[in-house]
CSV table of C-alpha atoms in Angstrom, one decimal:
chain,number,residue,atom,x,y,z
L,150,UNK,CA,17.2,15.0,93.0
L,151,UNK,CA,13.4,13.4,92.5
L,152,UNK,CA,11.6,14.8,89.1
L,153,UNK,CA,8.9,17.0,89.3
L,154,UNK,CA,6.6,14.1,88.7
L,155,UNK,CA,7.7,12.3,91.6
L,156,UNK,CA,8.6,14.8,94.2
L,157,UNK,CA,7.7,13.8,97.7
L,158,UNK,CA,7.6,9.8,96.8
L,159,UNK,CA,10.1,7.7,98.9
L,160,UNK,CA,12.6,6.2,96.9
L,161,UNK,CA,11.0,2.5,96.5
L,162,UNK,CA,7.5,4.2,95.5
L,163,UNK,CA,9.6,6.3,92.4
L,164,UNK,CA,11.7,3.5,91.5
L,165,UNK,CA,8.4,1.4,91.3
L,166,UNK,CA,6.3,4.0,89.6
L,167,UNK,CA,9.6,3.8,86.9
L,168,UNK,CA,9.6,0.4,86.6
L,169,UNK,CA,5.4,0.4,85.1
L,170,UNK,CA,6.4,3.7,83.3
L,171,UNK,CA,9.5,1.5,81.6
L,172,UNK,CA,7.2,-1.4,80.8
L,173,UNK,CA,4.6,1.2,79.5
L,174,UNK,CA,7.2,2.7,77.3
L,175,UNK,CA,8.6,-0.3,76.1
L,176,UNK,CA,5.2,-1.9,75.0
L,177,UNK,CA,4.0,0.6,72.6
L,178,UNK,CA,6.8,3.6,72.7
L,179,UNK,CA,9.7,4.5,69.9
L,180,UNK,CA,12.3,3.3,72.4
L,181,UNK,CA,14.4,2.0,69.1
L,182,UNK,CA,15.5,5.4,67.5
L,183,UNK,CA,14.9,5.3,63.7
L,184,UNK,CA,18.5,4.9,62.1
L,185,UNK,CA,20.3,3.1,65.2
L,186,UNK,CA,21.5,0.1,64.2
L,187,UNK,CA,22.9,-3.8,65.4
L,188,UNK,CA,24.7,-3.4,62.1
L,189,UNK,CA,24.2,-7.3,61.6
L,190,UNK,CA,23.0,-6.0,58.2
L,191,UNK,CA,26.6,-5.8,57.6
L,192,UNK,CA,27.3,-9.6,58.3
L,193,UNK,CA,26.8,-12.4,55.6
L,194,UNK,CA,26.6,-16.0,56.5
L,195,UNK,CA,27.9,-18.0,53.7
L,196,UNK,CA,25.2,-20.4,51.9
L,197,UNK,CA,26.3,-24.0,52.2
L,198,UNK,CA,24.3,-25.8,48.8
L,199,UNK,CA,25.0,-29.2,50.3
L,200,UNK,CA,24.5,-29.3,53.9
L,201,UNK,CA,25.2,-32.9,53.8
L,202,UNK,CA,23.5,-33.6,57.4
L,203,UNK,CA,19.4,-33.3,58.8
L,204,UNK,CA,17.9,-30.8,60.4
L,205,UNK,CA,17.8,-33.6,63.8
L,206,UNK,CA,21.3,-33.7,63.8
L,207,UNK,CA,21.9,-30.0,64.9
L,208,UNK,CA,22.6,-29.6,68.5
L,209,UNK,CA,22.3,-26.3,69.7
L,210,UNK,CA,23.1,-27.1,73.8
L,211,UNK,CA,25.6,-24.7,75.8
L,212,UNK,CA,26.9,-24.2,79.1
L,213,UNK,CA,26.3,-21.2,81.0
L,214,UNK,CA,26.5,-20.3,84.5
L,215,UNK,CA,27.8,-24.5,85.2
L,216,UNK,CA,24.4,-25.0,83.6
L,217,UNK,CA,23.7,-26.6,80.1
L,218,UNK,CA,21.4,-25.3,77.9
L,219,UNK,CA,19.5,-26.6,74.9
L,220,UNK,CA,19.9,-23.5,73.2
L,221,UNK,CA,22.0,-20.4,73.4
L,222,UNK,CA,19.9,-18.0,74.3
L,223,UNK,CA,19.2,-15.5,77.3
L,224,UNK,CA,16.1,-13.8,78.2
L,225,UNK,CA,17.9,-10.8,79.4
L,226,UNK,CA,17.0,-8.7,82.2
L,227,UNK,CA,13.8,-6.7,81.7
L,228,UNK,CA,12.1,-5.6,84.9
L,229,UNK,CA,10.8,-6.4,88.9
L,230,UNK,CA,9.1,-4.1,90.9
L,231,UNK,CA,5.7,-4.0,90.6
L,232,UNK,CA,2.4,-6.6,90.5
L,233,UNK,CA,2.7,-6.2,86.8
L,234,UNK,CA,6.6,-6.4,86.5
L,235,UNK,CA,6.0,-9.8,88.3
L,236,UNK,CA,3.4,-11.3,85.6
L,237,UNK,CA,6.5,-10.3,82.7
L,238,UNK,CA,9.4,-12.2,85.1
L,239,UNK,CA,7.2,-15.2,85.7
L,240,UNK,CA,6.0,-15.6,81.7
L,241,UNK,CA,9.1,-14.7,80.6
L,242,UNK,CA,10.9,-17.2,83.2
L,243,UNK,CA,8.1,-20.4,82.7
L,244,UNK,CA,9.2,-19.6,78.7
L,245,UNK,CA,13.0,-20.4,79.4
L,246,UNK,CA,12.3,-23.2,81.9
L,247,UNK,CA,9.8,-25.0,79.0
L,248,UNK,CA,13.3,-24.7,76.3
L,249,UNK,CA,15.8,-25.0,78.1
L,250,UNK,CA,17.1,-21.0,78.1
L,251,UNK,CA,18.9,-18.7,80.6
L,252,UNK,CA,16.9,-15.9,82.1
L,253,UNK,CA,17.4,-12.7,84.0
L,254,UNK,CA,15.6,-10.5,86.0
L,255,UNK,CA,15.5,-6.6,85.8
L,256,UNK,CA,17.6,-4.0,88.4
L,257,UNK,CA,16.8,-6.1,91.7
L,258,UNK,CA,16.9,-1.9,93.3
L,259,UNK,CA,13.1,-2.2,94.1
L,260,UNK,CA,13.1,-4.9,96.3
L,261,UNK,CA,17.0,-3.6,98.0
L,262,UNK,CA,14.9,-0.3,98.4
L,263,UNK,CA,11.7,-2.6,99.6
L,264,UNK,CA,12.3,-6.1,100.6
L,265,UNK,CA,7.8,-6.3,100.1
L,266,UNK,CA,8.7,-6.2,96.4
L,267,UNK,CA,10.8,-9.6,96.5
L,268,UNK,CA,8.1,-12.1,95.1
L,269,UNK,CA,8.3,-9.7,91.6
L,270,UNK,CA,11.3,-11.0,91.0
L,271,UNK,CA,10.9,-14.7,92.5
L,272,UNK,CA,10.4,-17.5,89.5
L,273,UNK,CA,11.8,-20.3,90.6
L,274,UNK,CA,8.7,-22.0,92.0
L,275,UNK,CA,8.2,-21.7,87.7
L,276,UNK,CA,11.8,-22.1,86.6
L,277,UNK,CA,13.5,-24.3,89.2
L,278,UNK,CA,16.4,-25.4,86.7
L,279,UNK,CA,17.5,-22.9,84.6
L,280,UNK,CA,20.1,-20.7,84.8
L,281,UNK,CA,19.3,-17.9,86.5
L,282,UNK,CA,21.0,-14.2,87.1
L,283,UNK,CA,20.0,-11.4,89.5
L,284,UNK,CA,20.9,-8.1,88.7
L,285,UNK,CA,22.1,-4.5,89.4
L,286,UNK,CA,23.6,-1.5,88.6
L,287,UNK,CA,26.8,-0.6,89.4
L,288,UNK,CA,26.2,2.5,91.3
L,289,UNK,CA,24.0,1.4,93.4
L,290,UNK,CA,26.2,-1.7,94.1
L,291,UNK,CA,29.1,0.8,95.2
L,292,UNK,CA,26.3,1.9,97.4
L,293,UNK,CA,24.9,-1.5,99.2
L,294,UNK,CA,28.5,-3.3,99.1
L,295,UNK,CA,29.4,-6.9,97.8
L,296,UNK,CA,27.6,-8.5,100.8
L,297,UNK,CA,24.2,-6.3,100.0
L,298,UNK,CA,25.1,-7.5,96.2
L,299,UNK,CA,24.7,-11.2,97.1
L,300,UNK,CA,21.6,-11.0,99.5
L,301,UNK,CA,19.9,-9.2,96.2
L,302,UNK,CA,21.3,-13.1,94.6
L,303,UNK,CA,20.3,-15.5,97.3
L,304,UNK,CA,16.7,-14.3,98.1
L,305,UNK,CA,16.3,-15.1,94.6
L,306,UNK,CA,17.6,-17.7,94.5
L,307,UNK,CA,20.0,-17.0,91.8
L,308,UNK,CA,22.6,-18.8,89.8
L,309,UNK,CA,25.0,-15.9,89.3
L,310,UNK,CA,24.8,-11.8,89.2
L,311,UNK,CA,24.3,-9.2,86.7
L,312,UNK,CA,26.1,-6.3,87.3
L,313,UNK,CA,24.3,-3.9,84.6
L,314,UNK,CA,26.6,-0.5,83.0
L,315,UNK,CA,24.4,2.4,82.2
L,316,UNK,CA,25.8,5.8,82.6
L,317,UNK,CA,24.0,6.8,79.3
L,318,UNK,CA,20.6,5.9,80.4
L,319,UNK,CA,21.7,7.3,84.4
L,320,UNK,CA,22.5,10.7,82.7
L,321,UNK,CA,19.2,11.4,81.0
L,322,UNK,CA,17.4,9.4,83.7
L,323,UNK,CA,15.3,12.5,85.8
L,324,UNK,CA,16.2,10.8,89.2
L,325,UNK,CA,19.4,9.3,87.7
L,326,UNK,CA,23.2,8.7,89.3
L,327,UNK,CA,25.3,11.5,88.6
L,328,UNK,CA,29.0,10.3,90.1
L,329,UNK,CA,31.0,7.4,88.2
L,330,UNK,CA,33.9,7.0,90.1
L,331,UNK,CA,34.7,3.8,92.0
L,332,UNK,CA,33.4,1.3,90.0
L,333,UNK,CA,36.3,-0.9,89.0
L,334,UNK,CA,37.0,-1.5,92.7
L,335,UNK,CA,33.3,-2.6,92.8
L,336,UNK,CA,33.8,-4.8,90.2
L,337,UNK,CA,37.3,-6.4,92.0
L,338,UNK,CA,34.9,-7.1,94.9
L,339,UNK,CA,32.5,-8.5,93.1
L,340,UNK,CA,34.8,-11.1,91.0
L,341,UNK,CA,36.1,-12.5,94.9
L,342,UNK,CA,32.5,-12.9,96.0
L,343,UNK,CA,30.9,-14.3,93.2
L,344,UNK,CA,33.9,-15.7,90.7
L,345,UNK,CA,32.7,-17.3,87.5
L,346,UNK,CA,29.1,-16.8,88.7
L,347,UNK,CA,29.6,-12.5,88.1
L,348,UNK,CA,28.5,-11.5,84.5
L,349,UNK,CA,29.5,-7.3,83.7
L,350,UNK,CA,27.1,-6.3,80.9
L,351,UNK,CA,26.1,-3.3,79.3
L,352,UNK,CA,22.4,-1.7,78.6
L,353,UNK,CA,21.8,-0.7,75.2
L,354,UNK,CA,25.5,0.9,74.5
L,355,UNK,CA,28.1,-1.7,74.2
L,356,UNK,CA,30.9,-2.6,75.7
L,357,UNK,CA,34.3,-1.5,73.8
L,358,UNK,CA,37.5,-4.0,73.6
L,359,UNK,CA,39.3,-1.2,75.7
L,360,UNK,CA,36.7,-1.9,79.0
L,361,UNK,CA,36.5,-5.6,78.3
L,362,UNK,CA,40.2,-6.0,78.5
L,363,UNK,CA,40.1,-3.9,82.0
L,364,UNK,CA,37.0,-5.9,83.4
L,365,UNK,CA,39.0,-9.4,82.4
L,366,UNK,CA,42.0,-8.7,84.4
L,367,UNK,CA,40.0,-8.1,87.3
L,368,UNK,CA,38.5,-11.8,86.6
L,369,UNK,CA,35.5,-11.2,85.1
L,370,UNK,CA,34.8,-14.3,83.3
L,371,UNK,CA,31.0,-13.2,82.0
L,372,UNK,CA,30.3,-10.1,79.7
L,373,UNK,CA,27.1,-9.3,77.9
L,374,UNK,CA,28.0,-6.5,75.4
L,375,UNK,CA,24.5,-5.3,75.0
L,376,UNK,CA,25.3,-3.1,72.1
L,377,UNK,CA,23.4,-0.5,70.3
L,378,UNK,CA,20.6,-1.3,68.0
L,379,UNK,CA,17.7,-2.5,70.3
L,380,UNK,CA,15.5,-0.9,72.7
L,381,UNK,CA,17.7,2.8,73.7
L,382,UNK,CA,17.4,3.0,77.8
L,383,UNK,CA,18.7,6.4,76.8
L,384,UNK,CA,15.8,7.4,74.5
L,385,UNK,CA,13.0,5.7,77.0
L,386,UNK,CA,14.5,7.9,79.5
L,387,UNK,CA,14.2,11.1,77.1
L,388,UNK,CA,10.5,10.0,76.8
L,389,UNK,CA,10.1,10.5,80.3
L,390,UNK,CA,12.6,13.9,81.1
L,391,UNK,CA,11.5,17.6,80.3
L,392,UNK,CA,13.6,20.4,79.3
L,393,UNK,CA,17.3,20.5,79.3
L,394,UNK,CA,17.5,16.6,80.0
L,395,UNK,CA,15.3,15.8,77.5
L,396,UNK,CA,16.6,17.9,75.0
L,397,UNK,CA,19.9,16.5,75.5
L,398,UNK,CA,18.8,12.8,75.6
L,399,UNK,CA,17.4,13.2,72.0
L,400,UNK,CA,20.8,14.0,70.6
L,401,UNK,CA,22.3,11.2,72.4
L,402,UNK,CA,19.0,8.4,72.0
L,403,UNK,CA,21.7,6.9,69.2
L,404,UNK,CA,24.8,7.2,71.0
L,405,UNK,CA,26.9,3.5,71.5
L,406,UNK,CA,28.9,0.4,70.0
L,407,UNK,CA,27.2,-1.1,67.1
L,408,UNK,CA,26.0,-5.3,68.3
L,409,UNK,CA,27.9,-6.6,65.8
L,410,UNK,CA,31.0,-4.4,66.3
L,411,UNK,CA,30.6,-5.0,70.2
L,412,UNK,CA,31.0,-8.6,69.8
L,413,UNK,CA,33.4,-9.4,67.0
L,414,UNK,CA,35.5,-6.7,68.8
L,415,UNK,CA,35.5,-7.8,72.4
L,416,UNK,CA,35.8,-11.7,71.3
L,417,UNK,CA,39.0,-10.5,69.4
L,418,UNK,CA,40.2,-8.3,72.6
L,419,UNK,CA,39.4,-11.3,75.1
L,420,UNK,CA,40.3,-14.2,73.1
L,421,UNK,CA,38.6,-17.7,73.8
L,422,UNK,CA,37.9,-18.4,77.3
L,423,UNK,CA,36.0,-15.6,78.4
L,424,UNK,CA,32.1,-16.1,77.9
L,425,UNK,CA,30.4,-13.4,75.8
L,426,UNK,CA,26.8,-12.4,75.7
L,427,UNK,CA,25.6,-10.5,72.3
L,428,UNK,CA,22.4,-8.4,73.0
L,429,UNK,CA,21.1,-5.6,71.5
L,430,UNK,CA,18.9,-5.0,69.1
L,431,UNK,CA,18.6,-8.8,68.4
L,432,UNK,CA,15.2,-9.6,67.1
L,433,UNK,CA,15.6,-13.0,64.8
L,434,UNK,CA,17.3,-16.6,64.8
L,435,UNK,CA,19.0,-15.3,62.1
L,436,UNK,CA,20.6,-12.3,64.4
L,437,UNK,CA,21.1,-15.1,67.0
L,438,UNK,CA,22.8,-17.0,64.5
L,439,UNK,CA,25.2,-13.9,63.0
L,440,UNK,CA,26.4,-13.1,66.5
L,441,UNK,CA,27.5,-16.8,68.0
L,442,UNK,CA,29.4,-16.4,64.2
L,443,UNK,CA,30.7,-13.2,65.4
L,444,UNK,CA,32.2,-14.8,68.5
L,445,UNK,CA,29.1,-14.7,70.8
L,446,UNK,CA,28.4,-18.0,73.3
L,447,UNK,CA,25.0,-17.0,74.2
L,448,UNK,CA,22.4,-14.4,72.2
L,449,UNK,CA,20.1,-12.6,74.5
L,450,UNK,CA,16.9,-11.1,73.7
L,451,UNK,CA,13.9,-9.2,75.4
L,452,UNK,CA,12.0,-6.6,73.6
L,453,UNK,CA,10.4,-9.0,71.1
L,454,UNK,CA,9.5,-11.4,73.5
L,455,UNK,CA,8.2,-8.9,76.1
L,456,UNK,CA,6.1,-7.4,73.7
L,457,UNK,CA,4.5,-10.3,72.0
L,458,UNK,CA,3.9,-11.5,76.2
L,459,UNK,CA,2.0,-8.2,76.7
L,460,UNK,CA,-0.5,-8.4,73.3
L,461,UNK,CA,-1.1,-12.6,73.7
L,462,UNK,CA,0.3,-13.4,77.1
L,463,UNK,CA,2.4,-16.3,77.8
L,464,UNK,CA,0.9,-18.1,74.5
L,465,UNK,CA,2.0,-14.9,72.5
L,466,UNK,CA,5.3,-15.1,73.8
L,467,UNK,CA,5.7,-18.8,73.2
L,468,UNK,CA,4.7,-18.4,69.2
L,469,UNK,CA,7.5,-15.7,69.4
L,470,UNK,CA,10.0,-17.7,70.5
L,471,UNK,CA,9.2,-20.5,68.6
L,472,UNK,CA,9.9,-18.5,65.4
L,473,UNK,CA,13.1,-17.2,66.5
L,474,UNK,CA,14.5,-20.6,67.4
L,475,UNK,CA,13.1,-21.9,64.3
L,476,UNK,CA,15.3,-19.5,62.3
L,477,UNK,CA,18.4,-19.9,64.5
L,478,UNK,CA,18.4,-23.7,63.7
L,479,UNK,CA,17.7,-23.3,60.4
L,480,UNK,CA,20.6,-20.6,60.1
L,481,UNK,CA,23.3,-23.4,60.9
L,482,UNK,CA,21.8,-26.1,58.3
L,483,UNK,CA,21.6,-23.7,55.8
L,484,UNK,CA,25.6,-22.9,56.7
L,485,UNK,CA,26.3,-26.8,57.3
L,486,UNK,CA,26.9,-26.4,60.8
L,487,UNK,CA,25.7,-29.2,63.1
L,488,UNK,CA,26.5,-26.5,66.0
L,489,UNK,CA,27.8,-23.4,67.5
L,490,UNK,CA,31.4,-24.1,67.6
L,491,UNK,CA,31.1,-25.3,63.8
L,492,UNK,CA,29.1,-22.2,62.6
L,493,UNK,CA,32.0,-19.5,64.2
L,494,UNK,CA,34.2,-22.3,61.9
L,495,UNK,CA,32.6,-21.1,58.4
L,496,UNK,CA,33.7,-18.3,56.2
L,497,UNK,CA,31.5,-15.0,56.9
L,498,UNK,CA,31.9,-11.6,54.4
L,499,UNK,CA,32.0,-8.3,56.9
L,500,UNK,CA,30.4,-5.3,54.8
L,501,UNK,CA,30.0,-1.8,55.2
L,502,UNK,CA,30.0,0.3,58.2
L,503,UNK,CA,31.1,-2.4,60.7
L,504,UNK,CA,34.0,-3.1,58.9
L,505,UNK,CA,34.8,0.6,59.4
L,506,UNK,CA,34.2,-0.5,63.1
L,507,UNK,CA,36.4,-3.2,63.3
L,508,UNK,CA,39.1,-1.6,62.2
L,509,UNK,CA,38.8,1.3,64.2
L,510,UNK,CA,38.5,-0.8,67.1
């Protein structure tokens, strides 16, 4: 059923009025609930005195996607839709092509709902070699089938798909899905249609070892954990409900898996071969640094970014960055790590509440 706000729009005009009041929200709203937390807190990389090597020597490349990049990081998934949701993917995706990053658009349902609204999530004519992933919900995947699923990839020219989790953020959403059922078998379609190229991931509530194991014996090779911490989907949706819905999506703006127990949890349930994404709530190098420790193969990142894009524009975003892979390098000298696989090598102290995590999970 439409909102109040939005009754009589057709469904590609409310999904694009969403999209601006998303970005809106997101720019200058409390979409990160005082008290929710990455717990990365709880993580302690150990000092290394002696590093015994130069800041020159540290090689921060990955693969991803059959892709290599310089560093492990993801712009992940933030919008598409609109004029303005356009201006973010292209910044955002000219930022990952200049450093060698991964970058994903937002939920490609505008342009299935609208095929006009394609050039919003177009960047390759600015990012022609990065890794790049498309992306949609599952629900409305069960609805458009696994060959609507990889038109939304190829008219984007996509390296791989994101196939984004949000029940949380669907139950407060005004307009949002109601009916979870089926989506396992959409994910076993997926995995024949895109293999290695599929990445599952979550949107602000984690992914738990118990889902992880389920999604990799149905071949999913790609998970982004998304954990709690970051920007809530389920409290920007609260901004936006009335009454009973957004009554209900205050007491759940905090609900989810902890970052830091999403990752070390997963990696431990999924063991080495499977590549994990750790977003969430991840806002430094440092936090880059203390979930690759954690098990992560790539950190992703958004709100920081997006925001410092919308007060300076690309240049903003750009000084942003910069500080964040400043830190992220300077994380593995200070450990003695000349690179990732070396800095999940060193000792680490677990602290606190996510230890009670961990061992729950």
């Amino acid at each position: 059923m439409p909102s109040k706000g939005q009754a009589g729009l057709r469904g590609e005009e409310a999904t694009a009025k969403r999209k601006d009041a998303h970005l809106d929200l997101c720019a200058t709203g409390d979409v990160e609930p005082q008290g929710n937390s990455t717990l990365l807190e709880d993580v302690r990389l150990v000092h290394c005195a002696m590093p015994e090597m130069a800041v020159d020597e540290v090689d921060l490349s990955t693969e991803f996607l059959g892709k290599r990049l310089r560093y492990p990081l993801l712009i992940t998934g933030m919008t598409g839709g609109t004029e303005r949701a356009g201006a973010v993917n292209r910044d955002m995706a000219t930022l990952a092509e200049r450093h060698g990053l991964a970058f994903g658009v937002g939920s490609q349902r505008a342009m299935a709902e609208n095929p006009q609204l394609t050039e919003t999530f177009q960047v390759r004519q600015v990012a022609p070699t990065i890794p790049l992933l498309g992306n949609i919900g599952l629900y409305q995947a069960v609805g458009m089938g696994v060959d609507g699923v990889r038109r939304l990839a190829e008219d984007i020219g996509a390296d791989g798909m994101a196939l984004h989790l949000n029940a949380g953020q669907e139950l407060t959403q005004p307009e949002g899905d109601r009916d979870f059922r089926g989506g396992y078998k959409v994910v076993e379609g997926l995995v024949r249609a895109f293999g290695s190229r599929l990445l599952v991931k979550e949107t602000g509530c984690g992914i738990g070892p118990e889902v992880a194991r389920r999604l990799v014996e149905l071949g999913v090779r790609n998970l982004d954990v998304s954990g709690l911490g970051g920007t809530s989907w389920v409290r920007v949706e609260q901004l936006r409900a009335t009454g009973v819905q957004a009554q209900v999506g205050a007491e759940f703006s905090s609900w989810g898996i902890p970052t830091a127990a999403a990752i070390a949890s997963v990696r431990r349930a999924v063991g080495p071969d499977v590549r994990l994404v750790a977003s969430g709530g991840l806002r430094t190098g440092l936090d880059a640094a203390k979930v690759i420790a954690l098990g992560a193969d790539v950190a992703g990142t958004a709100l920081p970014l997006f925001r410092a894009q919308q007060e300076g524009g690309l240049e903003g975003a750009e000084q942003a960055l910069a500080i964040i892979l400043s830190g992220l390098r300077q994380a593995l000298v200070l450990t003695g790590s000349r690179n990732c696989g070396e800095l999940r090598q060193k000792p680490r102290v677990i602290m606190g509440q996510l230890k009670d995590w961990l061992a729950a999970l």
